[in-house]
Tab-separated table of C-alpha atoms in Angstrom:
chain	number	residue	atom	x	y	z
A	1	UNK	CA	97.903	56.900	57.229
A	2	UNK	CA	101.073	55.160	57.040
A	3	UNK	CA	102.965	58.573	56.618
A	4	UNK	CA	101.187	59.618	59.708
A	5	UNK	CA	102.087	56.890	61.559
A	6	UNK	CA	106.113	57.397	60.021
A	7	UNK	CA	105.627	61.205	61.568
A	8	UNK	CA	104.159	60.132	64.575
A	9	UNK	CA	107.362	57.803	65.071
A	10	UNK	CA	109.584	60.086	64.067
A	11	UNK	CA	108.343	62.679	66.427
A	12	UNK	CA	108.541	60.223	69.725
A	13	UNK	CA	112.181	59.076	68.596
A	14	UNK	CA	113.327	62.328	68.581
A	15	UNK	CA	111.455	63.406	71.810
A	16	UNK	CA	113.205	60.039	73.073
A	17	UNK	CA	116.875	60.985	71.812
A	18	UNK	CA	116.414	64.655	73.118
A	19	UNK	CA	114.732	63.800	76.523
A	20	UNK	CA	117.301	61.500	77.533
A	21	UNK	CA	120.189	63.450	76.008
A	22	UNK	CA	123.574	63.272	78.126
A	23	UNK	CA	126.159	65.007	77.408
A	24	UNK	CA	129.909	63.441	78.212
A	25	UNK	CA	131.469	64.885	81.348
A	26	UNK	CA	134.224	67.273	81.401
A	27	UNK	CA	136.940	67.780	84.004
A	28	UNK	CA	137.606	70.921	83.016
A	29	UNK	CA	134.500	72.550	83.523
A	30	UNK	CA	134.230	72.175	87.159
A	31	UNK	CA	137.465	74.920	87.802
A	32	UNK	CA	135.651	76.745	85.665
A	33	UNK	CA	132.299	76.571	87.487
A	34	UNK	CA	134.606	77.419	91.128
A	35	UNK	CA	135.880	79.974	89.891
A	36	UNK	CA	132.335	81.530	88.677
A	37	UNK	CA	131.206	80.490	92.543
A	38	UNK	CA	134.099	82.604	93.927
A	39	UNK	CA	133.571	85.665	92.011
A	40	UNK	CA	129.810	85.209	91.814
A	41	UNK	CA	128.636	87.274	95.019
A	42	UNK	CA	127.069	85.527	97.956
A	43	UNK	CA	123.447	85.664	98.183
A	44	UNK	CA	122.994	88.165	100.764
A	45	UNK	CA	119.265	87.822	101.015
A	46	UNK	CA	119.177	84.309	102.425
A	47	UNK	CA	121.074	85.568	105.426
A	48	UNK	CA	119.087	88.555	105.294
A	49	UNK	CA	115.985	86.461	105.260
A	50	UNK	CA	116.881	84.234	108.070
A	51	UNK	CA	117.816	86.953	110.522
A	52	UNK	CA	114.282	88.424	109.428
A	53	UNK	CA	112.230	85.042	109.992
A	54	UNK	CA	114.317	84.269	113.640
A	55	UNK	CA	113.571	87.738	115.073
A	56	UNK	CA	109.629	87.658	113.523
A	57	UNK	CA	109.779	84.369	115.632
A	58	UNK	CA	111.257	85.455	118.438
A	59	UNK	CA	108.705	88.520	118.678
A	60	UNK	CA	105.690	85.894	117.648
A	61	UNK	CA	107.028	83.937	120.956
A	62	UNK	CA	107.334	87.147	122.824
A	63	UNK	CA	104.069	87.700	121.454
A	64	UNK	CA	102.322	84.643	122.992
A	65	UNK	CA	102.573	85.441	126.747
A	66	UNK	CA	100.425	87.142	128.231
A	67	UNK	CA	101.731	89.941	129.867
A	68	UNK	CA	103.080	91.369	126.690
A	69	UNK	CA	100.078	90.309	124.626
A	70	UNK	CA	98.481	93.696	124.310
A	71	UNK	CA	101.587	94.994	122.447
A	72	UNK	CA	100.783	92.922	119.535
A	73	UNK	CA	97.642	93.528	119.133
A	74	UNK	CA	96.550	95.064	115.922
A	75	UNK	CA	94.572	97.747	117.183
A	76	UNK	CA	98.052	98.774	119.399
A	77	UNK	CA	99.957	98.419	116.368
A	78	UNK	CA	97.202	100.474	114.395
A	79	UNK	CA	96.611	102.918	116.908
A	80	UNK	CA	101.226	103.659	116.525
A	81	UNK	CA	100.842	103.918	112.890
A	82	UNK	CA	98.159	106.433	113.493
A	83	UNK	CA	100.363	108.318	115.784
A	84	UNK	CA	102.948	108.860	114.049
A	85	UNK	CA	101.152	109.817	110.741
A	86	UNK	CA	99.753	112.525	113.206
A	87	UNK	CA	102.848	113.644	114.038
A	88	UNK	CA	104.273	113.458	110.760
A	89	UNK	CA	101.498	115.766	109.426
A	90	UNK	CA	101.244	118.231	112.593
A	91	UNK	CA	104.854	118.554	111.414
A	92	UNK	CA	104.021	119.390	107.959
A	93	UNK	CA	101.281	121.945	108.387
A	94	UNK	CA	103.192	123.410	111.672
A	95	UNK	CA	106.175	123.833	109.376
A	96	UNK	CA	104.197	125.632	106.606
A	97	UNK	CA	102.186	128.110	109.429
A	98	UNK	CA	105.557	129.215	110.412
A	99	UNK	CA	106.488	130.230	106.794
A	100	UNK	CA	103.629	131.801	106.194
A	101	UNK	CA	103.570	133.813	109.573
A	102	UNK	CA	106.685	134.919	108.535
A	103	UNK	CA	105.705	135.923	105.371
A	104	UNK	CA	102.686	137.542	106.855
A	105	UNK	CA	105.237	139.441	109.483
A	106	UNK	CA	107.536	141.066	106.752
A	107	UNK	CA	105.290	143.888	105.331
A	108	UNK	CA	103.845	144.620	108.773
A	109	UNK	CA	107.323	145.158	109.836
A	110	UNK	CA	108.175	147.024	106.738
A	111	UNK	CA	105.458	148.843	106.705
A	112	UNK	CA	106.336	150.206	110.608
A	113	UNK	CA	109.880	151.138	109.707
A	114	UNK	CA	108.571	153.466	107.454
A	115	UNK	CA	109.052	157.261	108.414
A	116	UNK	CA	105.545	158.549	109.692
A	117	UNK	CA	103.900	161.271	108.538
A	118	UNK	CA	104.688	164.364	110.516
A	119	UNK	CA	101.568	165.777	112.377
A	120	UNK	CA	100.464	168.417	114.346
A	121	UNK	CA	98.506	166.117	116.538
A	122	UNK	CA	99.281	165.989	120.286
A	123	UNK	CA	100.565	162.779	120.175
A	124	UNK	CA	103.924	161.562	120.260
A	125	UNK	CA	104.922	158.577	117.496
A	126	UNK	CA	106.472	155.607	120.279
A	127	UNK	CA	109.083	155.020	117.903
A	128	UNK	CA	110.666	158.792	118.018
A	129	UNK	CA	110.528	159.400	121.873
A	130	UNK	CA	109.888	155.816	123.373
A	131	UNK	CA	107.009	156.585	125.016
A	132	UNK	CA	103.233	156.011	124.661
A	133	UNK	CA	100.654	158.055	122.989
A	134	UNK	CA	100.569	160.318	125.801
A	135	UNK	CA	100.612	163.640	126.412
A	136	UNK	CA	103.761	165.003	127.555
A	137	UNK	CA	102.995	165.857	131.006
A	138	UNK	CA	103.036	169.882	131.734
A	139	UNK	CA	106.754	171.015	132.768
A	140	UNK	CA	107.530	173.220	135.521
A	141	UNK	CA	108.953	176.740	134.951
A	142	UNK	CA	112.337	175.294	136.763
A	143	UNK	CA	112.919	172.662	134.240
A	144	UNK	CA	112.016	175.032	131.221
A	145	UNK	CA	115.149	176.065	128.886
A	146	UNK	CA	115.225	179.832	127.898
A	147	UNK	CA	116.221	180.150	124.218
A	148	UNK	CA	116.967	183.635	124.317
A	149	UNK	CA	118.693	186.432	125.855
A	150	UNK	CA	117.038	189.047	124.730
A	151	UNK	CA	115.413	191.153	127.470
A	152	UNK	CA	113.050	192.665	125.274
A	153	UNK	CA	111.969	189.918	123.793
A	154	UNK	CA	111.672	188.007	127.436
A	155	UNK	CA	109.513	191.035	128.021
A	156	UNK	CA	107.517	190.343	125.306
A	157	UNK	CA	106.810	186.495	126.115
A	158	UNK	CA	103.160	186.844	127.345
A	159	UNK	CA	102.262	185.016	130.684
A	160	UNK	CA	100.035	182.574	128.667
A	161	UNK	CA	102.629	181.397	126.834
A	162	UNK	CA	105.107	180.315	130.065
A	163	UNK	CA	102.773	177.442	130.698
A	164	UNK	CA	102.330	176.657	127.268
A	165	UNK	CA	102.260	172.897	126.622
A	166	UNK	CA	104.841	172.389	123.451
A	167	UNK	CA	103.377	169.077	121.993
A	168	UNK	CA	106.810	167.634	119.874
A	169	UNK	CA	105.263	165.523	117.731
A	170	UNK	CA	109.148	164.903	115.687
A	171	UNK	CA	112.565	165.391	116.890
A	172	UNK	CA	113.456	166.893	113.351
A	173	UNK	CA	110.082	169.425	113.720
A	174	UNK	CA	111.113	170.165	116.933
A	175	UNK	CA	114.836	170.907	115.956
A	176	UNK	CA	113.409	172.766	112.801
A	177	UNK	CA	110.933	174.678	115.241
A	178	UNK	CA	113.868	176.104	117.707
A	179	UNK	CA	115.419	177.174	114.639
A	180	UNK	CA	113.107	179.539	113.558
A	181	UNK	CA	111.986	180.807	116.275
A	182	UNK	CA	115.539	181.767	117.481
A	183	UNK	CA	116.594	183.181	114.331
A	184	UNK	CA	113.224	185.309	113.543
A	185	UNK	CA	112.287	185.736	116.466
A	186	UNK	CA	108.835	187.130	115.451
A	187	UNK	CA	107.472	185.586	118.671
A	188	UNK	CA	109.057	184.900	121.881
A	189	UNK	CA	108.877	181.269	122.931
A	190	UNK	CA	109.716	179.538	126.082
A	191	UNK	CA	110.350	176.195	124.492
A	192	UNK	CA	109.591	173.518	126.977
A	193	UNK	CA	110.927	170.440	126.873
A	194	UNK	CA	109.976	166.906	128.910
A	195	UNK	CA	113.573	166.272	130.747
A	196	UNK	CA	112.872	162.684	131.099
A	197	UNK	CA	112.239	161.712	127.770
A	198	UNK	CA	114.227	164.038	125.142
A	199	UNK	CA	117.463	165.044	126.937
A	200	UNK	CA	119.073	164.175	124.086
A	201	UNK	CA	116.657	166.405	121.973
A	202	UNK	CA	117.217	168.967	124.703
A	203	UNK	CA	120.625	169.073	124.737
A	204	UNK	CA	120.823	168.953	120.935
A	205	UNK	CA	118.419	171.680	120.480
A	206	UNK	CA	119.891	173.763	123.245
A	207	UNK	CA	123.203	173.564	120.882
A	208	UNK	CA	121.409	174.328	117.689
A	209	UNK	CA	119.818	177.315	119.387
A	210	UNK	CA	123.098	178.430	121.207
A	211	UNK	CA	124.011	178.819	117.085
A	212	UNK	CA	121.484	180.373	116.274
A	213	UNK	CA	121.735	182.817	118.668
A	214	UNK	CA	125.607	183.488	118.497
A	215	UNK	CA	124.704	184.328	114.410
A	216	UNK	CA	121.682	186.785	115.228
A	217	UNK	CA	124.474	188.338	117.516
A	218	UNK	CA	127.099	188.673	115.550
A	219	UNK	CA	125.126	189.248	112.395
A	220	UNK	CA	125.676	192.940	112.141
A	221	UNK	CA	122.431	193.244	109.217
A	222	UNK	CA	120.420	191.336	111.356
A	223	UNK	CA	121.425	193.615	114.805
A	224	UNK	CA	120.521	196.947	112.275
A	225	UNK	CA	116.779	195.321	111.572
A	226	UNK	CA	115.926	194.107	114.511
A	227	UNK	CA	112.832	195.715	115.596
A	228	UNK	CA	113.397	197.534	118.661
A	229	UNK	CA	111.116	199.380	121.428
A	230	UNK	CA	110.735	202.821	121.701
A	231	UNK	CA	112.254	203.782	124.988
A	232	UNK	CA	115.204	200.942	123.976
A	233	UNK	CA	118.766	202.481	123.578
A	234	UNK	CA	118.656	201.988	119.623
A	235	UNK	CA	120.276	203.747	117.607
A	236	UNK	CA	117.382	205.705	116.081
A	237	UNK	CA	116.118	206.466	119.775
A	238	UNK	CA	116.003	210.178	119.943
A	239	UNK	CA	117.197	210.553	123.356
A	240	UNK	CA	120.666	209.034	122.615
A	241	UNK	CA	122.857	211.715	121.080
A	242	UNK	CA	125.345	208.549	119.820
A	243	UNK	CA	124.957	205.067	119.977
A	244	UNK	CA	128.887	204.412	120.735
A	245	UNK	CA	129.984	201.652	122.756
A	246	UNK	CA	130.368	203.753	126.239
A	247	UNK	CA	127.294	205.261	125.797
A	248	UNK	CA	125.559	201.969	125.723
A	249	UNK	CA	127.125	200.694	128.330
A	250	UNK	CA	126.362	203.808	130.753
A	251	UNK	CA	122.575	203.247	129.459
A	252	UNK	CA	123.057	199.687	130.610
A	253	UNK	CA	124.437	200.440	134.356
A	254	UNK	CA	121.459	203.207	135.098
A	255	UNK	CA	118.678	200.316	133.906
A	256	UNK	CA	117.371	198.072	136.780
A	257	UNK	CA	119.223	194.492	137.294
A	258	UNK	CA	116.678	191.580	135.412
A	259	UNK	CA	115.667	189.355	137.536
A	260	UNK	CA	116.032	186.597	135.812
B	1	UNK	CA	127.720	61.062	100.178
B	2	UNK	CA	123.580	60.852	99.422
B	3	UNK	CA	121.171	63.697	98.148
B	4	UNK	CA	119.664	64.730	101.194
B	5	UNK	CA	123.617	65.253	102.199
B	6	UNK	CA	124.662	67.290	99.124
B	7	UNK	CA	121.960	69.381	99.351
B	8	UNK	CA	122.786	70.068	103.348
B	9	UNK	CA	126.338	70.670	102.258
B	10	UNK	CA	125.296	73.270	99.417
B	11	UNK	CA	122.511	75.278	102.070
B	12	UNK	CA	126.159	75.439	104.215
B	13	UNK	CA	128.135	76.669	101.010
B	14	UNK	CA	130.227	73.525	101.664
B	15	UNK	CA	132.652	73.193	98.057
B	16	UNK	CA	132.442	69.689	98.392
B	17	UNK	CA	128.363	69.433	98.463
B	18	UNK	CA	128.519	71.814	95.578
B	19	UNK	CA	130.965	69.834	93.229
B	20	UNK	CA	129.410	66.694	94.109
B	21	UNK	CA	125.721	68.445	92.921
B	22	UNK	CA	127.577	70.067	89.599
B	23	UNK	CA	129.061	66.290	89.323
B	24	UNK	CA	125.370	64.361	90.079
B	25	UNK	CA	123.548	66.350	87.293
B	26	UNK	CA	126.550	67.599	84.975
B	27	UNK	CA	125.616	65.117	82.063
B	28	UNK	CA	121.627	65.504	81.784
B	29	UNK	CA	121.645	69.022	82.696
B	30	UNK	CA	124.365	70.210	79.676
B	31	UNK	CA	122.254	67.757	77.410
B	32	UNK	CA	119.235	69.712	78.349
B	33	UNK	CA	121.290	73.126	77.860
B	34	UNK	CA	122.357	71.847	74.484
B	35	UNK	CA	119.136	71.369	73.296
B	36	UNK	CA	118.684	75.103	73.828
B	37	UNK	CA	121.699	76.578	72.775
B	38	UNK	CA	122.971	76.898	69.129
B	39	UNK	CA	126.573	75.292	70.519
B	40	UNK	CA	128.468	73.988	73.084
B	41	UNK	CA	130.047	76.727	74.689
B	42	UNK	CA	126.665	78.224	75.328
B	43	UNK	CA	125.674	75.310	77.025
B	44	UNK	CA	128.123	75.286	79.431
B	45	UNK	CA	127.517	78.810	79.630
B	46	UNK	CA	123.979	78.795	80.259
B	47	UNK	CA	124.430	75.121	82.424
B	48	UNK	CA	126.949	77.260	84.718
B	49	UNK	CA	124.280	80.110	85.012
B	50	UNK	CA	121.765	77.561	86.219
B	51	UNK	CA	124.060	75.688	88.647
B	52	UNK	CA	124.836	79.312	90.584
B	53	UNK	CA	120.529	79.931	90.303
B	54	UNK	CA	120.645	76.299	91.948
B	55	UNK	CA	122.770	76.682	94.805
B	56	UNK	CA	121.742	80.358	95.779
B	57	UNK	CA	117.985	78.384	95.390
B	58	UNK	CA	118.411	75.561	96.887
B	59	UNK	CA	117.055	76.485	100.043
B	60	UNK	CA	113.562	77.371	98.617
B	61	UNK	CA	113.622	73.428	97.666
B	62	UNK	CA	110.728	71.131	99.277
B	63	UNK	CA	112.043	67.846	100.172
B	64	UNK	CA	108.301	66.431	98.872
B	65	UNK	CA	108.685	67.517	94.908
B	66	UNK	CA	111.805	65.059	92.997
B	67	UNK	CA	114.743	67.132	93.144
B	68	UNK	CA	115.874	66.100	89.548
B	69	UNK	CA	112.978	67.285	88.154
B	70	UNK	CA	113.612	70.734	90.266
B	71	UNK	CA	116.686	71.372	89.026
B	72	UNK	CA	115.579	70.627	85.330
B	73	UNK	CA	113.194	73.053	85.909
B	74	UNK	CA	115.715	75.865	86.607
B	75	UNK	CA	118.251	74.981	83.948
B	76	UNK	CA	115.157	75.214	81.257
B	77	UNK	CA	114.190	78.541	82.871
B	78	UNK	CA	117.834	79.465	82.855
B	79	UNK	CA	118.268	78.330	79.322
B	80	UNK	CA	114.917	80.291	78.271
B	81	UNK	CA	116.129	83.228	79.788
B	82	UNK	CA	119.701	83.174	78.289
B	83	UNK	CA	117.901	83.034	74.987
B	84	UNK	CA	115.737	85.856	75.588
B	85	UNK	CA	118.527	88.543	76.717
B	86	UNK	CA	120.755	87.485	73.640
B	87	UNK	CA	118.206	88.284	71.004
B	88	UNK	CA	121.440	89.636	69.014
B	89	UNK	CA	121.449	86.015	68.603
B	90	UNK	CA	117.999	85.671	67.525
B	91	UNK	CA	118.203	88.102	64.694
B	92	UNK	CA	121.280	86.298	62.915
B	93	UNK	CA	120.130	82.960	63.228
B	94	UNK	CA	117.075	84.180	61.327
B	95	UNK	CA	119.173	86.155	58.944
B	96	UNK	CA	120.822	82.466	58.345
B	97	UNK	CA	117.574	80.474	58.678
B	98	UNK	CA	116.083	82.921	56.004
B	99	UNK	CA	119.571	82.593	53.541
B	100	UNK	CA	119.597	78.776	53.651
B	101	UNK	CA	116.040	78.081	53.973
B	102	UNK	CA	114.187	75.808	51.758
B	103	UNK	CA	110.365	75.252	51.594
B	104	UNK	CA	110.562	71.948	50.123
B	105	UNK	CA	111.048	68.486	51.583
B	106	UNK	CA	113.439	66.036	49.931
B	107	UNK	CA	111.876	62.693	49.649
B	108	UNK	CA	112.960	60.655	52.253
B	109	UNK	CA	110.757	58.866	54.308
B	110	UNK	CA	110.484	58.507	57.929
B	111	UNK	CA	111.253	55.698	58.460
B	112	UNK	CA	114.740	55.943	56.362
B	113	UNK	CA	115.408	58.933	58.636
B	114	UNK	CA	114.768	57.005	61.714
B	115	UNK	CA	117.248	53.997	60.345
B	116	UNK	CA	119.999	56.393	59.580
B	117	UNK	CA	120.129	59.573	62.331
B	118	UNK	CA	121.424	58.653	65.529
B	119	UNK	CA	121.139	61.680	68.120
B	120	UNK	CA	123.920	63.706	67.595
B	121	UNK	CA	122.650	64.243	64.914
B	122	UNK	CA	119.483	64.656	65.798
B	123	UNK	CA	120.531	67.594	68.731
B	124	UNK	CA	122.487	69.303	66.057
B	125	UNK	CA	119.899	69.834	63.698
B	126	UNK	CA	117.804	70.882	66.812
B	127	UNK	CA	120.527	73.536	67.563
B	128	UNK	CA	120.092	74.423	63.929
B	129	UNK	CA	117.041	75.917	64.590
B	130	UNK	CA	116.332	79.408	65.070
B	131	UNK	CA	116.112	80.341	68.959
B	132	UNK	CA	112.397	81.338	68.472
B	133	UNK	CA	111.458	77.750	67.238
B	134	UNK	CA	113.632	76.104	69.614
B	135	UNK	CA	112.380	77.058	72.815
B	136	UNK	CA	108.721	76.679	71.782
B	137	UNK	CA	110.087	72.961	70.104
B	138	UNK	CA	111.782	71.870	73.263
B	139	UNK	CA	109.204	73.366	75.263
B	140	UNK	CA	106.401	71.826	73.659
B	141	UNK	CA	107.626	68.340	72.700
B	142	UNK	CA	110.327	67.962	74.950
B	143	UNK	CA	109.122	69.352	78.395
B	144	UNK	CA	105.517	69.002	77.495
B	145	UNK	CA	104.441	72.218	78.372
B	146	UNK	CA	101.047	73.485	77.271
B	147	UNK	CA	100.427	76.358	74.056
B	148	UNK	CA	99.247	78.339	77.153
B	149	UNK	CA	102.490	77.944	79.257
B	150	UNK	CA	104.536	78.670	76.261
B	151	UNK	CA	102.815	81.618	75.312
B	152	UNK	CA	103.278	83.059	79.322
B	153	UNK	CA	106.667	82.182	79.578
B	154	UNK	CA	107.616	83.548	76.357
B	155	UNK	CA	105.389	86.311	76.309
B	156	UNK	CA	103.930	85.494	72.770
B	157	UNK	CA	100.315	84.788	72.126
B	158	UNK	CA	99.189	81.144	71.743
B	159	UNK	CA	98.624	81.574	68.190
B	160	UNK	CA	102.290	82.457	67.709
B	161	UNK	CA	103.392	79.616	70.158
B	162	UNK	CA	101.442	76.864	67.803
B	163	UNK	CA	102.448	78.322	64.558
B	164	UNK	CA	106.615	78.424	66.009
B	165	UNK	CA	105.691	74.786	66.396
B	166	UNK	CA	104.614	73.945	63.292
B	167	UNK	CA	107.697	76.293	61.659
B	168	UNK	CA	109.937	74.371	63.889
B	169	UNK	CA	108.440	70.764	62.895
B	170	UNK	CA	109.376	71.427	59.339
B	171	UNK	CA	112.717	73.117	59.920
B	172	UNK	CA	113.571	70.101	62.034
B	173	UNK	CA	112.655	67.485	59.351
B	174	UNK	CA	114.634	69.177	56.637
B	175	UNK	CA	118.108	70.257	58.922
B	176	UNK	CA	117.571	66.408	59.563
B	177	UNK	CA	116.973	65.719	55.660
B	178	UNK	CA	120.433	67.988	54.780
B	179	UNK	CA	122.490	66.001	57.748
B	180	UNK	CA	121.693	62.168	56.237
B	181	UNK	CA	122.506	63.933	52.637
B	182	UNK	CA	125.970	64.911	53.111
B	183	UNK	CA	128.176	62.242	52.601
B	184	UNK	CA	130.298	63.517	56.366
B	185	UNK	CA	126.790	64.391	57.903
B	186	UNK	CA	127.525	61.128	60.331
């Protein structure tokens, strides 16, 4: 008991001593503190804080008369928030339909700039001759180009075939079609062409043909098999005793004018 | 120049309202950092720490609560907290707790102790302590704050606030014990 008491005592004197512990003062330690005050930065916040609490006051006086009352209200302020979260998100998805329209775009486009299959349909591809899937209206006789010179094989075209529409489904078919027909020359075409819409294709194939024809001319193999009528001054042709240059050309003066 | 003055002076970052605070409450604010720190120089360091947590605080003051006992308040927080960033400190005062440590009394009584200690002595053996059983010592007997504050503000379980205590008790009484044995302990 009596140690208790000793402990207990001891206890509350030191509790006393502590508690009421002052330190001596120290002149020093005051420069010490400025200079901690100077370097120590400024509490920004309670400016910061201020401003804040004037301008919530100024808007909570604003607030109280009536004619601006309705601002305020929470359903006002609600019904901004909801806005603009609106907004926000139409801006979102709108954002991510674009990208994927333009992803959706690419292989369609890709897939049209792809060369298209060449067909013997009557229709004409809009991306080759800039028109629509229409027929190509029937040309008159006028307008038609004559690919060859030859007056037997102008003899040979059959009257069926002047009218004949010539469906171009390609420029290269087309080009690759004047070819061979100028250079064989198996069958006599009047190749046809729509002025309007290929004069480039004309013009080009008129060239290509104008080739053609200057090699089937000049081609002395080709000139020896060319098939040729019987009553034509060939070479074979029994009623010509020599196929020499004057005696073609006398041949050529006794024969009717073409009218063409 | 009164209280209500100063503390209108410090709210308008006036120097002289400031010294005339640091001046006010120099004395019983370093003795309450000394009782927390292991020296002096960490008092002042830890008392200067508080004073700046004052005056950037002082506006968050109510003019109803004693404005001594407000201040004290931040200076122990500031003291605590000091003590809990420099646990550096905590480590080697337990490395020379553990080295010097005895587990037995010497048999002086109380009341001989009481006769003979005057409080310098008395805060140094308190500094002696390890920074663990300080703050709960100081905390507990000195402030009179509750196992349950203790344990919240230091973020230790009751248990371990209660058992600190107990640890620090018995430290206390033997630093105290070693200080009246040596012939220039006074």
């Amino acid at each position: 008991m009596v140690n208790n008491k000793h402990k207990n005592k001891l206890n509350e004197v030191i509790k006393q001593t502590l508690s009421s512990y002052e330190a001596p003062y120290l002149t020093a330690d005051w420069p010490q503190m400025e200079r901690i005050l100077d370097s120590a930065p400024k509490s920004s916040s309670y400016r910061y804080k201020q401003k804040l609490l004037s301008s919530v006051e100024s808007l909570t006086t604003i607030s109280k008369s009536k004619s601006v009352k309705w601002v305020f209200s929470p359903y006002f302020l609600i019904a901004i928030v909801v806005g603009f979260g609106a907004y926000f998100l139409y801006n979102i998805l709108s954002s991510s339909n674009t990208f994927d329209d333009t992803t959706n775009v690419i292989p369609e486009q890709t897939i049209s700039m792809e060369p298209q299959e060449s067909s013997t349909s009557s229709y004409i591809p809009t991306d080759s001759l800039n028109m629509g899937n229409e027929l190509l209206p029937t040309p008159d006789t006028t307008g038609a180009a004559l690919l060859t010179t030859d007056k037997t094989a102008v003899q040979a075209i059959e009257p069926e075939l002047i009218n004949k529409e010539i469906i171009v489904p390609e420029k290269i078919n087309l080009i690759e079609k004047i070819e061979k027909t100028v250079v064989k020359k198996e069958e006599p075409i009047l190749l046809k062409v729509n002025t309007p819409a290929l004069p480039v294709i004309r013009d080009s194939a008129k060239v290509i043909s104008e080739k053609a024809l200057e090699k089937t001319e000049t081609n002395p193999t080709q000139l020896e098999n060319k098939p040729q009528p019987e009553n034509s001054p060939g070479r074979n042709n029994f009623l010509l005793p020599a196929n020499t240059a004057d005696s073609i050309k006398k041949y050529k003066s006794t024969q009717p004018l073409d009218s063409l | 120049m009164n209280e209500n003055d100063i503390i209108k002076g410090c709210l308008k970052n006036n120097r002289e309202s400031q010294k005339a605070l640091y001046d006010t409450y120099y004395n019983k604010m370093l003795g309450v950092c000394l009782r927390y720190s292991k020296d002096n120089s960490e008092a002042k360091e830890i008392l200067h720490e508080g004073f700046i947590k004052i005056f950037n605080n002082l506006k968050n003051f109510k003019v109803s609560d004693p404005f001594e006992g407000w201040i004290k308040k931040i200076m122990v927080a500031t003291a605590v907290d000091y003590l809990n960033k420099n646990k550096q400190n905590l480590i080697v005062s337990t490395f020379y707790a553990n080295k010097t440590g005895e587990n037995t009394l010497d048999e002086i009584s109380d009341e001989e102790i009481i006769l003979n200690i005057d409080k310098e002595e008395i805060l140094k053996a308190v500094q002696e302590l390890t920074p663990a059983y300080r703050k709960v010592f100081n905390l507990f007997v000195i402030e009179e704050y509750s196992h349950k504050q203790i344990a919240e503000m230091l973020d230790i379980s009751e248990d371990t606030s209660e058992s600190n205590l107990s640890k620090a008790k018995f430290n206390l009484r033997r630093n105290i014990q070693q200080i009246i044995k040596k012939p220039d302990g006074k």
